[in-house]
């Protein structure tokens, strides 16, 4: 029997790591070859994309898709992790928080919408000299991360609540890959002069994959895998190759005649039987595979 291969959408609960989800899936599906695209912190819930078997090769092309989040930002308190799992570093005066009105909040949100420069949280999974930033931070190392350009295409305040000297904002965020919503909360608090951190985070979409199509951890054993071709079609354009073209692509050859069949940097190459050959990119007027699925699974 062939090893399982496909994409699995999981609704991650809180209080566990993304690696915990992978470990559970490995036990249930009885395979070690499982990876995930886009880490969620233990506090965060929502969509986690798993690659199973040879389909793990697709994860590289899924992790860069844009994402939707729902989050709660607490204005008035800053923490050392930019979220509720950290220690409170500072509290704003209750009068300063009370003085914030909707127009000031809206202006702060607007300044953090669009193409912005963001410094990731010091407890992120970014590697610094080969080590994760969060591991260095836990050891007391002063982690200095480089600013990066990200795109916040939606940053809307859905609701707000006041209490205990703080102002909580329920927000919807649509952003490019590499955005840290914790850092967005931190920067909003800094801009408004009262500090802030994230108290809740839920990822609801990655590209064309929605959390409404995901399964819970309890339902992993009965979950159906998305076939590699089906998943690839949802992440990028597709080109259909005939038998000769499919053979050549699988053998690493460049082929002509299909470069004009798709827009964008890459496409999913599908054979006449609807199976995923791999991912192709343009080379002038030709295309060439940059990732091939194993032929025995094609």
PDB file of N, CA and C in Angstrom, residues 88-185:
ATOM      1  N   UNK A  88       4.127  41.378  32.081  1.00  0.00           N
ATOM      2  CA  UNK A  88       3.783  42.776  31.830  1.00  0.00           C
ATOM      3  C   UNK A  88       4.977  43.665  32.156  1.00  0.00           C
ATOM      4  N   UNK A  89       5.379  44.469  31.189  1.00  0.00           N
ATOM      5  CA  UNK A  89       6.516  45.370  31.348  1.00  0.00           C
ATOM      6  C   UNK A  89       6.081  46.762  31.801  1.00  0.00           C
ATOM      7  N   UNK A  90       4.929  47.210  31.309  1.00  0.00           N
ATOM      8  CA  UNK A  90       4.480  48.564  31.620  1.00  0.00           C
ATOM      9  C   UNK A  90       2.969  48.644  31.523  1.00  0.00           C
ATOM     10  N   UNK A  91       2.418  49.515  32.364  1.00  0.00           N
ATOM     11  CA  UNK A  91       0.982  49.804  32.334  1.00  0.00           C
ATOM     12  C   UNK A  91       0.807  51.302  32.139  1.00  0.00           C
ATOM     13  N   UNK A  92      -0.026  51.673  31.202  1.00  0.00           N
ATOM     14  CA  UNK A  92      -0.309  53.088  30.988  1.00  0.00           C
ATOM     15  C   UNK A  92      -1.239  53.596  32.079  1.00  0.00           C
ATOM     16  N   UNK A  93      -1.205  54.878  32.311  1.00  0.00           N
ATOM     17  CA  UNK A  93      -2.151  55.474  33.251  1.00  0.00           C
ATOM     18  C   UNK A  93      -3.570  55.266  32.728  1.00  0.00           C
ATOM     19  N   UNK A  94      -4.455  54.894  33.631  1.00  0.00           N
ATOM     20  CA  UNK A  94      -5.843  54.633  33.224  1.00  0.00           C
ATOM     21  C   UNK A  94      -6.454  55.852  32.548  1.00  0.00           C
ATOM     22  N   UNK A  95      -6.045  57.040  32.985  1.00  0.00           N
ATOM     23  CA  UNK A  95      -6.584  58.262  32.386  1.00  0.00           C
ATOM     24  C   UNK A  95      -6.142  58.424  30.935  1.00  0.00           C
ATOM     25  N   UNK A  96      -4.912  57.980  30.639  1.00  0.00           N
ATOM     26  CA  UNK A  96      -4.425  58.073  29.256  1.00  0.00           C
ATOM     27  C   UNK A  96      -5.198  57.132  28.343  1.00  0.00           C
ATOM     28  N   UNK A  97      -5.496  55.941  28.840  1.00  0.00           N
ATOM     29  CA  UNK A  97      -6.273  54.987  28.043  1.00  0.00           C
ATOM     30  C   UNK A  97      -7.699  55.494  27.877  1.00  0.00           C
ATOM     31  N   UNK A  98      -8.275  56.023  28.951  1.00  0.00           N
ATOM     32  CA  UNK A  98      -9.643  56.531  28.893  1.00  0.00           C
ATOM     33  C   UNK A  98      -9.765  57.693  27.914  1.00  0.00           C
ATOM     34  N   UNK A  99      -8.664  58.430  27.725  1.00  0.00           N
ATOM     35  CA  UNK A  99      -8.702  59.591  26.831  1.00  0.00           C
ATOM     36  C   UNK A  99      -8.682  59.200  25.359  1.00  0.00           C
ATOM     37  N   UNK A 100      -8.329  57.964  25.070  1.00  0.00           N
ATOM     38  CA  UNK A 100      -8.311  57.516  23.671  1.00  0.00           C
ATOM     39  C   UNK A 100      -9.736  57.439  23.147  1.00  0.00           C
ATOM     40  N   UNK A 101      -9.985  58.054  22.010  1.00  0.00           N
ATOM     41  CA  UNK A 101     -11.307  57.934  21.402  1.00  0.00           C
ATOM     42  C   UNK A 101     -11.205  57.150  20.092  1.00  0.00           C
ATOM     43  N   UNK A 102     -12.355  56.858  19.505  1.00  0.00           N
ATOM     44  CA  UNK A 102     -12.406  56.013  18.309  1.00  0.00           C
ATOM     45  C   UNK A 102     -11.629  56.609  17.152  1.00  0.00           C
ATOM     46  N   UNK A 103     -11.629  57.939  17.040  1.00  0.00           N
ATOM     47  CA  UNK A 103     -10.927  58.566  15.917  1.00  0.00           C
ATOM     48  C   UNK A 103      -9.416  58.416  16.060  1.00  0.00           C
ATOM     49  N   UNK A 104      -8.898  58.493  17.286  1.00  0.00           N
ATOM     50  CA  UNK A 104      -7.468  58.306  17.506  1.00  0.00           C
ATOM     51  C   UNK A 104      -7.052  56.869  17.194  1.00  0.00           C
ATOM     52  N   UNK A 105      -7.876  55.928  17.647  1.00  0.00           N
ATOM     53  CA  UNK A 105      -7.595  54.513  17.362  1.00  0.00           C
ATOM     54  C   UNK A 105      -7.622  54.276  15.856  1.00  0.00           C
ATOM     55  N   UNK A 106      -8.637  54.829  15.192  1.00  0.00           N
ATOM     56  CA  UNK A 106      -8.750  54.645  13.740  1.00  0.00           C
ATOM     57  C   UNK A 106      -7.542  55.231  13.010  1.00  0.00           C
ATOM     58  N   UNK A 107      -7.048  56.362  13.470  1.00  0.00           N
ATOM     59  CA  UNK A 107      -5.878  56.968  12.840  1.00  0.00           C
ATOM     60  C   UNK A 107      -4.641  56.103  13.047  1.00  0.00           C
ATOM     61  N   UNK A 108      -4.498  55.538  14.253  1.00  0.00           N
ATOM     62  CA  UNK A 108      -3.374  54.647  14.515  1.00  0.00           C
ATOM     63  C   UNK A 108      -3.434  53.400  13.656  1.00  0.00           C
ATOM     64  N   UNK A 109      -4.607  52.831  13.520  1.00  0.00           N
ATOM     65  CA  UNK A 109      -4.798  51.652  12.669  1.00  0.00           C
ATOM     66  C   UNK A 109      -4.469  51.991  11.219  1.00  0.00           C
ATOM     67  N   UNK A 110      -4.905  53.145  10.758  1.00  0.00           N
ATOM     68  CA  UNK A 110      -4.647  53.552   9.366  1.00  0.00           C
ATOM     69  C   UNK A 110      -3.151  53.684   9.101  1.00  0.00           C
ATOM     70  N   UNK A 111      -2.400  54.162  10.099  1.00  0.00           N
ATOM     71  CA  UNK A 111      -0.958  54.304   9.916  1.00  0.00           C
ATOM     72  C   UNK A 111      -0.252  52.956   9.828  1.00  0.00           C
ATOM     73  N   UNK A 112      -0.907  51.905  10.266  1.00  0.00           N
ATOM     74  CA  UNK A 112      -0.323  50.565  10.204  1.00  0.00           C
ATOM     75  C   UNK A 112      -0.993  49.706   9.134  1.00  0.00           C
ATOM     76  N   UNK A 113      -1.652  50.353   8.190  1.00  0.00           N
ATOM     77  CA  UNK A 113      -2.307  49.651   7.082  1.00  0.00           C
ATOM     78  C   UNK A 113      -1.575  49.992   5.780  1.00  0.00           C
ATOM     79  N   UNK A 114      -1.472  48.984   4.910  1.00  0.00           N
ATOM     80  CA  UNK A 114      -0.757  49.174   3.657  1.00  0.00           C
ATOM     81  C   UNK A 114       0.616  48.542   3.725  1.00  0.00           C
ATOM     82  N   UNK A 115       1.552  49.066   2.969  1.00  0.00           N
ATOM     83  CA  UNK A 115       2.925  48.562   2.968  1.00  0.00           C
ATOM     84  C   UNK A 115       3.687  49.240   4.097  1.00  0.00           C
ATOM     85  N   UNK A 116       4.082  48.475   5.099  1.00  0.00           N
ATOM     86  CA  UNK A 116       4.727  49.036   6.276  1.00  0.00           C
ATOM     87  C   UNK A 116       6.028  48.279   6.568  1.00  0.00           C
ATOM     88  N   UNK A 117       6.842  48.863   7.426  1.00  0.00           N
ATOM     89  CA  UNK A 117       8.042  48.204   7.913  1.00  0.00           C
ATOM     90  C   UNK A 117       7.793  47.744   9.342  1.00  0.00           C
ATOM     91  N   UNK A 118       8.111  46.494   9.619  1.00  0.00           N
ATOM     92  CA  UNK A 118       7.794  45.899  10.915  1.00  0.00           C
ATOM     93  C   UNK A 118       9.004  45.146  11.455  1.00  0.00           C
ATOM     94  N   UNK A 119       9.288  45.333  12.742  1.00  0.00           N
ATOM     95  CA  UNK A 119      10.310  44.538  13.413  1.00  0.00           C
ATOM     96  C   UNK A 119       9.596  43.374  14.086  1.00  0.00           C
ATOM     97  N   UNK A 120       9.930  42.134  13.745  1.00  0.00           N
ATOM     98  CA  UNK A 120       9.257  40.979  14.350  1.00  0.00           C
ATOM     99  C   UNK A 120       9.429  40.957  15.873  1.00  0.00           C
ATOM    100  N   UNK A 121       8.526  40.245  16.533  1.00  0.00           N
ATOM    101  CA  UNK A 121       8.618  40.081  17.977  1.00  0.00           C
ATOM    102  C   UNK A 121       9.920  39.376  18.342  1.00  0.00           C
ATOM    103  N   UNK A 122      10.500  39.746  19.473  1.00  0.00           N
ATOM    104  CA  UNK A 122      11.755  39.149  19.915  1.00  0.00           C
ATOM    105  C   UNK A 122      11.611  37.677  20.283  1.00  0.00           C
ATOM    106  N   UNK A 123      10.372  37.215  20.477  1.00  0.00           N
ATOM    107  CA  UNK A 123      10.161  35.794  20.786  1.00  0.00           C
ATOM    108  C   UNK A 123       9.607  35.052  19.575  1.00  0.00           C
ATOM    109  N   UNK A 124       9.920  35.542  18.391  1.00  0.00           N
ATOM    110  CA  UNK A 124       9.492  34.869  17.167  1.00  0.00           C
ATOM    111  C   UNK A 124      10.399  33.681  16.878  1.00  0.00           C
ATOM    112  N   UNK A 125      10.018  32.910  15.841  1.00  0.00           N
ATOM    113  CA  UNK A 125      10.800  31.726  15.458  1.00  0.00           C
ATOM    114  C   UNK A 125      11.889  32.053  14.449  1.00  0.00           C
ATOM    115  N   UNK A 126      12.117  33.331  14.188  1.00  0.00           N
ATOM    116  CA  UNK A 126      13.172  33.730  13.254  1.00  0.00           C
ATOM    117  C   UNK A 126      14.530  33.284  13.793  1.00  0.00           C
ATOM    118  N   UNK A 127      15.386  32.801  12.891  1.00  0.00           N
ATOM    119  CA  UNK A 127      16.701  32.346  13.312  1.00  0.00           C
ATOM    120  C   UNK A 127      17.710  33.503  13.333  1.00  0.00           C
ATOM    121  N   UNK A 128      18.489  33.542  14.409  1.00  0.00           N
ATOM    122  CA  UNK A 128      19.568  34.506  14.570  1.00  0.00           C
ATOM    123  C   UNK A 128      20.847  33.711  14.819  1.00  0.00           C
ATOM    124  N   UNK A 129      21.772  33.784  13.859  1.00  0.00           N
ATOM    125  CA  UNK A 129      23.009  32.999  13.959  1.00  0.00           C
ATOM    126  C   UNK A 129      22.722  31.519  14.211  1.00  0.00           C
ATOM    127  N   UNK A 130      21.706  31.011  13.514  1.00  0.00           N
ATOM    128  CA  UNK A 130      21.396  29.594  13.581  1.00  0.00           C
ATOM    129  C   UNK A 130      20.498  29.175  14.726  1.00  0.00           C
ATOM    130  N   UNK A 131      20.084  30.121  15.582  1.00  0.00           N
ATOM    131  CA  UNK A 131      19.231  29.776  16.710  1.00  0.00           C
ATOM    132  C   UNK A 131      17.942  30.586  16.654  1.00  0.00           C
ATOM    133  N   UNK A 132      16.846  30.018  17.183  1.00  0.00           N
ATOM    134  CA  UNK A 132      15.556  30.696  17.187  1.00  0.00           C
ATOM    135  C   UNK A 132      15.609  31.894  18.130  1.00  0.00           C
ATOM    136  N   UNK A 133      14.982  32.978  17.698  1.00  0.00           N
ATOM    137  CA  UNK A 133      14.980  34.194  18.508  1.00  0.00           C
ATOM    138  C   UNK A 133      14.348  33.960  19.872  1.00  0.00           C
ATOM    139  N   UNK A 134      13.258  33.164  19.911  1.00  0.00           N
ATOM    140  CA  UNK A 134      12.601  32.945  21.205  1.00  0.00           C
ATOM    141  C   UNK A 134      13.492  32.202  22.184  1.00  0.00           C
ATOM    142  N   UNK A 135      14.330  31.285  21.689  1.00  0.00           N
ATOM    143  CA  UNK A 135      15.236  30.548  22.569  1.00  0.00           C
ATOM    144  C   UNK A 135      16.288  31.484  23.153  1.00  0.00           C
ATOM    145  N   UNK A 136      16.802  32.385  22.333  1.00  0.00           N
ATOM    146  CA  UNK A 136      17.782  33.356  22.809  1.00  0.00           C
ATOM    147  C   UNK A 136      17.158  34.299  23.828  1.00  0.00           C
ATOM    148  N   UNK A 137      15.915  34.725  23.545  1.00  0.00           N
ATOM    149  CA  UNK A 137      15.234  35.649  24.462  1.00  0.00           C
ATOM    150  C   UNK A 137      15.028  35.006  25.827  1.00  0.00           C
ATOM    151  N   UNK A 138      14.684  33.708  25.840  1.00  0.00           N
ATOM    152  CA  UNK A 138      14.467  33.012  27.119  1.00  0.00           C
ATOM    153  C   UNK A 138      15.753  32.916  27.930  1.00  0.00           C
ATOM    154  N   UNK A 139      16.893  32.955  27.239  1.00  0.00           N
ATOM    155  CA  UNK A 139      18.182  32.890  27.927  1.00  0.00           C
ATOM    156  C   UNK A 139      18.667  34.271  28.358  1.00  0.00           C
ATOM    157  N   UNK A 140      17.851  35.274  28.095  1.00  0.00           N
ATOM    158  CA  UNK A 140      18.218  36.621  28.494  1.00  0.00           C
ATOM    159  C   UNK A 140      19.072  37.368  27.495  1.00  0.00           C
ATOM    160  N   UNK A 141      19.255  36.799  26.317  1.00  0.00           N
ATOM    161  CA  UNK A 141      20.043  37.460  25.274  1.00  0.00           C
ATOM    162  C   UNK A 141      19.237  38.618  24.678  1.00  0.00           C
ATOM    163  N   UNK A 142      19.874  39.752  24.489  1.00  0.00           N
ATOM    164  CA  UNK A 142      19.221  40.904  23.870  1.00  0.00           C
ATOM    165  C   UNK A 142      19.134  40.667  22.367  1.00  0.00           C
ATOM    166  N   UNK A 143      17.994  40.197  21.918  1.00  0.00           N
ATOM    167  CA  UNK A 143      17.808  39.836  20.511  1.00  0.00           C
ATOM    168  C   UNK A 143      17.438  41.072  19.699  1.00  0.00           C
ATOM    169  N   UNK A 144      18.217  41.344  18.670  1.00  0.00           N
ATOM    170  CA  UNK A 144      17.942  42.471  17.776  1.00  0.00           C
ATOM    171  C   UNK A 144      17.580  41.921  16.401  1.00  0.00           C
ATOM    172  N   UNK A 145      16.323  42.025  16.041  1.00  0.00           N
ATOM    173  CA  UNK A 145      15.859  41.516  14.759  1.00  0.00           C
ATOM    174  C   UNK A 145      15.745  42.646  13.747  1.00  0.00           C
ATOM    175  N   UNK A 146      15.988  42.315  12.496  1.00  0.00           N
ATOM    176  CA  UNK A 146      15.941  43.310  11.433  1.00  0.00           C
ATOM    177  C   UNK A 146      14.502  43.600  11.030  1.00  0.00           C
ATOM    178  N   UNK A 147      14.242  44.850  10.701  1.00  0.00           N
ATOM    179  CA  UNK A 147      12.923  45.237  10.205  1.00  0.00           C
ATOM    180  C   UNK A 147      12.693  44.612   8.835  1.00  0.00           C
ATOM    181  N   UNK A 148      11.441  44.329   8.545  1.00  0.00           N
ATOM    182  CA  UNK A 148      11.083  43.754   7.247  1.00  0.00           C
ATOM    183  C   UNK A 148       9.846  44.480   6.716  1.00  0.00           C
ATOM    184  N   UNK A 149       9.727  44.468   5.408  1.00  0.00           N
ATOM    185  CA  UNK A 149       8.556  45.090   4.792  1.00  0.00           C
ATOM    186  C   UNK A 149       7.447  44.067   4.675  1.00  0.00           C
ATOM    187  N   UNK A 150       6.255  44.422   5.140  1.00  0.00           N
ATOM    188  CA  UNK A 150       5.083  43.558   5.036  1.00  0.00           C
ATOM    189  C   UNK A 150       3.922  44.390   4.498  1.00  0.00           C
ATOM    190  N   UNK A 151       2.875  43.704   4.081  1.00  0.00           N
ATOM    191  CA  UNK A 151       1.699  44.394   3.553  1.00  0.00           C
ATOM    192  C   UNK A 151       0.489  44.029   4.403  1.00  0.00           C
ATOM    193  N   UNK A 152      -0.137  45.044   4.987  1.00  0.00           N
ATOM    194  CA  UNK A 152      -1.371  44.872   5.750  1.00  0.00           C
ATOM    195  C   UNK A 152      -2.502  45.396   4.872  1.00  0.00           C
ATOM    196  N   UNK A 153      -3.196  44.516   4.199  1.00  0.00           N
ATOM    197  CA  UNK A 153      -4.232  44.953   3.264  1.00  0.00           C
ATOM    198  C   UNK A 153      -5.578  45.175   3.943  1.00  0.00           C
ATOM    199  N   UNK A 154      -5.733  44.622   5.161  1.00  0.00           N
ATOM    200  CA  UNK A 154      -6.939  44.912   5.949  1.00  0.00           C
ATOM    201  C   UNK A 154      -6.560  44.961   7.422  1.00  0.00           C
ATOM    202  N   UNK A 155      -6.985  46.019   8.107  1.00  0.00           N
ATOM    203  CA  UNK A 155      -6.803  46.141   9.551  1.00  0.00           C
ATOM    204  C   UNK A 155      -8.024  46.895  10.053  1.00  0.00           C
ATOM    205  N   UNK A 156      -9.066  46.154  10.420  1.00  0.00           N
ATOM    206  CA  UNK A 156     -10.344  46.744  10.799  1.00  0.00           C
ATOM    207  C   UNK A 156     -10.650  46.463  12.259  1.00  0.00           C
ATOM    208  N   UNK A 157     -11.137  47.473  12.962  1.00  0.00           N
ATOM    209  CA  UNK A 157     -11.626  47.298  14.327  1.00  0.00           C
ATOM    210  C   UNK A 157     -13.094  46.877  14.250  1.00  0.00           C
ATOM    211  N   UNK A 158     -13.382  45.697  14.769  1.00  0.00           N
ATOM    212  CA  UNK A 158     -14.742  45.153  14.713  1.00  0.00           C
ATOM    213  C   UNK A 158     -15.559  45.494  15.954  1.00  0.00           C
ATOM    214  N   UNK A 159     -14.866  45.594  17.093  1.00  0.00           N
ATOM    215  CA  UNK A 159     -15.560  45.869  18.355  1.00  0.00           C
ATOM    216  C   UNK A 159     -14.535  46.370  19.359  1.00  0.00           C
ATOM    217  N   UNK A 160     -15.004  47.024  20.420  1.00  0.00           N
ATOM    218  CA  UNK A 160     -14.097  47.496  21.465  1.00  0.00           C
ATOM    219  C   UNK A 160     -14.790  47.415  22.818  1.00  0.00           C
ATOM    220  N   UNK A 161     -13.968  47.250  23.870  1.00  0.00           N
ATOM    221  CA  UNK A 161     -14.477  47.149  25.237  1.00  0.00           C
ATOM    222  C   UNK A 161     -13.500  47.840  26.177  1.00  0.00           C
ATOM    223  N   UNK A 162     -14.021  48.537  27.150  1.00  0.00           N
ATOM    224  CA  UNK A 162     -13.185  49.186  28.156  1.00  0.00           C
ATOM    225  C   UNK A 162     -13.365  48.485  29.496  1.00  0.00           C
ATOM    226  N   UNK A 163     -12.290  48.443  30.262  1.00  0.00           N
ATOM    227  CA  UNK A 163     -12.351  47.852  31.584  1.00  0.00           C
ATOM    228  C   UNK A 163     -10.984  47.647  32.162  1.00  0.00           C
ATOM    229  N   UNK A 164     -10.882  47.783  33.497  1.00  0.00           N
ATOM    230  CA  UNK A 164      -9.634  47.528  34.217  1.00  0.00           C
ATOM    231  C   UNK A 164      -8.486  48.383  33.691  1.00  0.00           C
ATOM    232  N   UNK A 165      -8.802  49.602  33.294  1.00  0.00           N
ATOM    233  CA  UNK A 165      -7.767  50.513  32.827  1.00  0.00           C
ATOM    234  C   UNK A 165      -7.242  50.219  31.437  1.00  0.00           C
ATOM    235  N   UNK A 166      -7.917  49.350  30.702  1.00  0.00           N
ATOM    236  CA  UNK A 166      -7.463  48.963  29.357  1.00  0.00           C
ATOM    237  C   UNK A 166      -8.573  49.162  28.338  1.00  0.00           C
ATOM    238  N   UNK A 167      -8.189  49.138  27.093  1.00  0.00           N
ATOM    239  CA  UNK A 167      -9.136  49.171  25.982  1.00  0.00           C
ATOM    240  C   UNK A 167      -8.840  47.980  25.079  1.00  0.00           C
ATOM    241  N   UNK A 168      -9.783  47.052  24.985  1.00  0.00           N
ATOM    242  CA  UNK A 168      -9.625  45.875  24.143  1.00  0.00           C
ATOM    243  C   UNK A 168     -10.264  46.124  22.783  1.00  0.00           C
ATOM    244  N   UNK A 169      -9.507  45.794  21.735  1.00  0.00           N
ATOM    245  CA  UNK A 169      -9.994  45.932  20.360  1.00  0.00           C
ATOM    246  C   UNK A 169     -10.072  44.559  19.710  1.00  0.00           C
ATOM    247  N   UNK A 170     -11.233  44.180  19.210  1.00  0.00           N
ATOM    248  CA  UNK A 170     -11.354  42.990  18.374  1.00  0.00           C
ATOM    249  C   UNK A 170     -11.122  43.429  16.932  1.00  0.00           C
ATOM    250  N   UNK A 171     -10.138  42.812  16.273  1.00  0.00           N
ATOM    251  CA  UNK A 171      -9.745  43.283  14.947  1.00  0.00           C
ATOM    252  C   UNK A 171      -9.734  42.136  13.944  1.00  0.00           C
ATOM    253  N   UNK A 172      -9.858  42.505  12.669  1.00  0.00           N
ATOM    254  CA  UNK A 172      -9.672  41.588  11.546  1.00  0.00           C
ATOM    255  C   UNK A 172      -8.468  42.072  10.759  1.00  0.00           C
ATOM    256  N   UNK A 173      -7.546  41.157  10.466  1.00  0.00           N
ATOM    257  CA  UNK A 173      -6.313  41.512   9.773  1.00  0.00           C
ATOM    258  C   UNK A 173      -6.119  40.588   8.572  1.00  0.00           C
ATOM    259  N   UNK A 174      -5.844  41.177   7.436  1.00  0.00           N
ATOM    260  CA  UNK A 174      -5.390  40.428   6.261  1.00  0.00           C
ATOM    261  C   UNK A 174      -3.993  40.928   5.937  1.00  0.00           C
ATOM    262  N   UNK A 175      -3.046  40.009   5.816  1.00  0.00           N
ATOM    263  CA  UNK A 175      -1.657  40.437   5.705  1.00  0.00           C
ATOM    264  C   UNK A 175      -0.843  39.489   4.830  1.00  0.00           C
ATOM    265  N   UNK A 176       0.317  39.973   4.438  1.00  0.00           N
ATOM    266  CA  UNK A 176       1.238  39.161   3.660  1.00  0.00           C
ATOM    267  C   UNK A 176       1.946  38.165   4.561  1.00  0.00           C
ATOM    268  N   UNK A 177       2.534  37.165   3.944  1.00  0.00           N
ATOM    269  CA  UNK A 177       3.320  36.193   4.689  1.00  0.00           C
ATOM    270  C   UNK A 177       4.479  36.904   5.381  1.00  0.00           C
ATOM    271  N   UNK A 178       4.818  36.455   6.584  1.00  0.00           N
ATOM    272  CA  UNK A 178       5.912  37.063   7.322  1.00  0.00           C
ATOM    273  C   UNK A 178       5.483  38.153   8.271  1.00  0.00           C
ATOM    274  N   UNK A 179       4.188  38.487   8.287  1.00  0.00           N
ATOM    275  CA  UNK A 179       3.673  39.488   9.210  1.00  0.00           C
ATOM    276  C   UNK A 179       3.477  38.868  10.588  1.00  0.00           C
ATOM    277  N   UNK A 180       3.821  39.628  11.620  1.00  0.00           N
ATOM    278  CA  UNK A 180       3.565  39.202  12.993  1.00  0.00           C
ATOM    279  C   UNK A 180       2.456  40.076  13.569  1.00  0.00           C
ATOM    280  N   UNK A 181       1.308  39.454  13.836  1.00  0.00           N
ATOM    281  CA  UNK A 181       0.182  40.212  14.372  1.00  0.00           C
ATOM    282  C   UNK A 181       0.508  40.711  15.776  1.00  0.00           C
ATOM    283  N   UNK A 182       1.317  39.968  16.526  1.00  0.00           N
ATOM    284  CA  UNK A 182       1.769  40.442  17.838  1.00  0.00           C
ATOM    285  C   UNK A 182       2.525  41.763  17.697  1.00  0.00           C
ATOM    286  N   UNK A 183       3.384  41.827  16.673  1.00  0.00           N
ATOM    287  CA  UNK A 183       4.140  43.062  16.457  1.00  0.00           C
ATOM    288  C   UNK A 183       3.219  44.194  16.016  1.00  0.00           C
ATOM    289  N   UNK A 184       2.161  43.857  15.283  1.00  0.00           N
ATOM    290  CA  UNK A 184       1.182  44.863  14.874  1.00  0.00           C
ATOM    291  C   UNK A 184       0.500  45.451  16.114  1.00  0.00           C
ATOM    292  N   UNK A 185       0.143  44.585  17.072  1.00  0.00           N
ATOM    293  CA  UNK A 185      -0.460  45.057  18.324  1.00  0.00           C
ATOM    294  C   UNK A 185       0.516  45.941  19.088  1.00  0.00           C
TER     295      UNK A 185
END
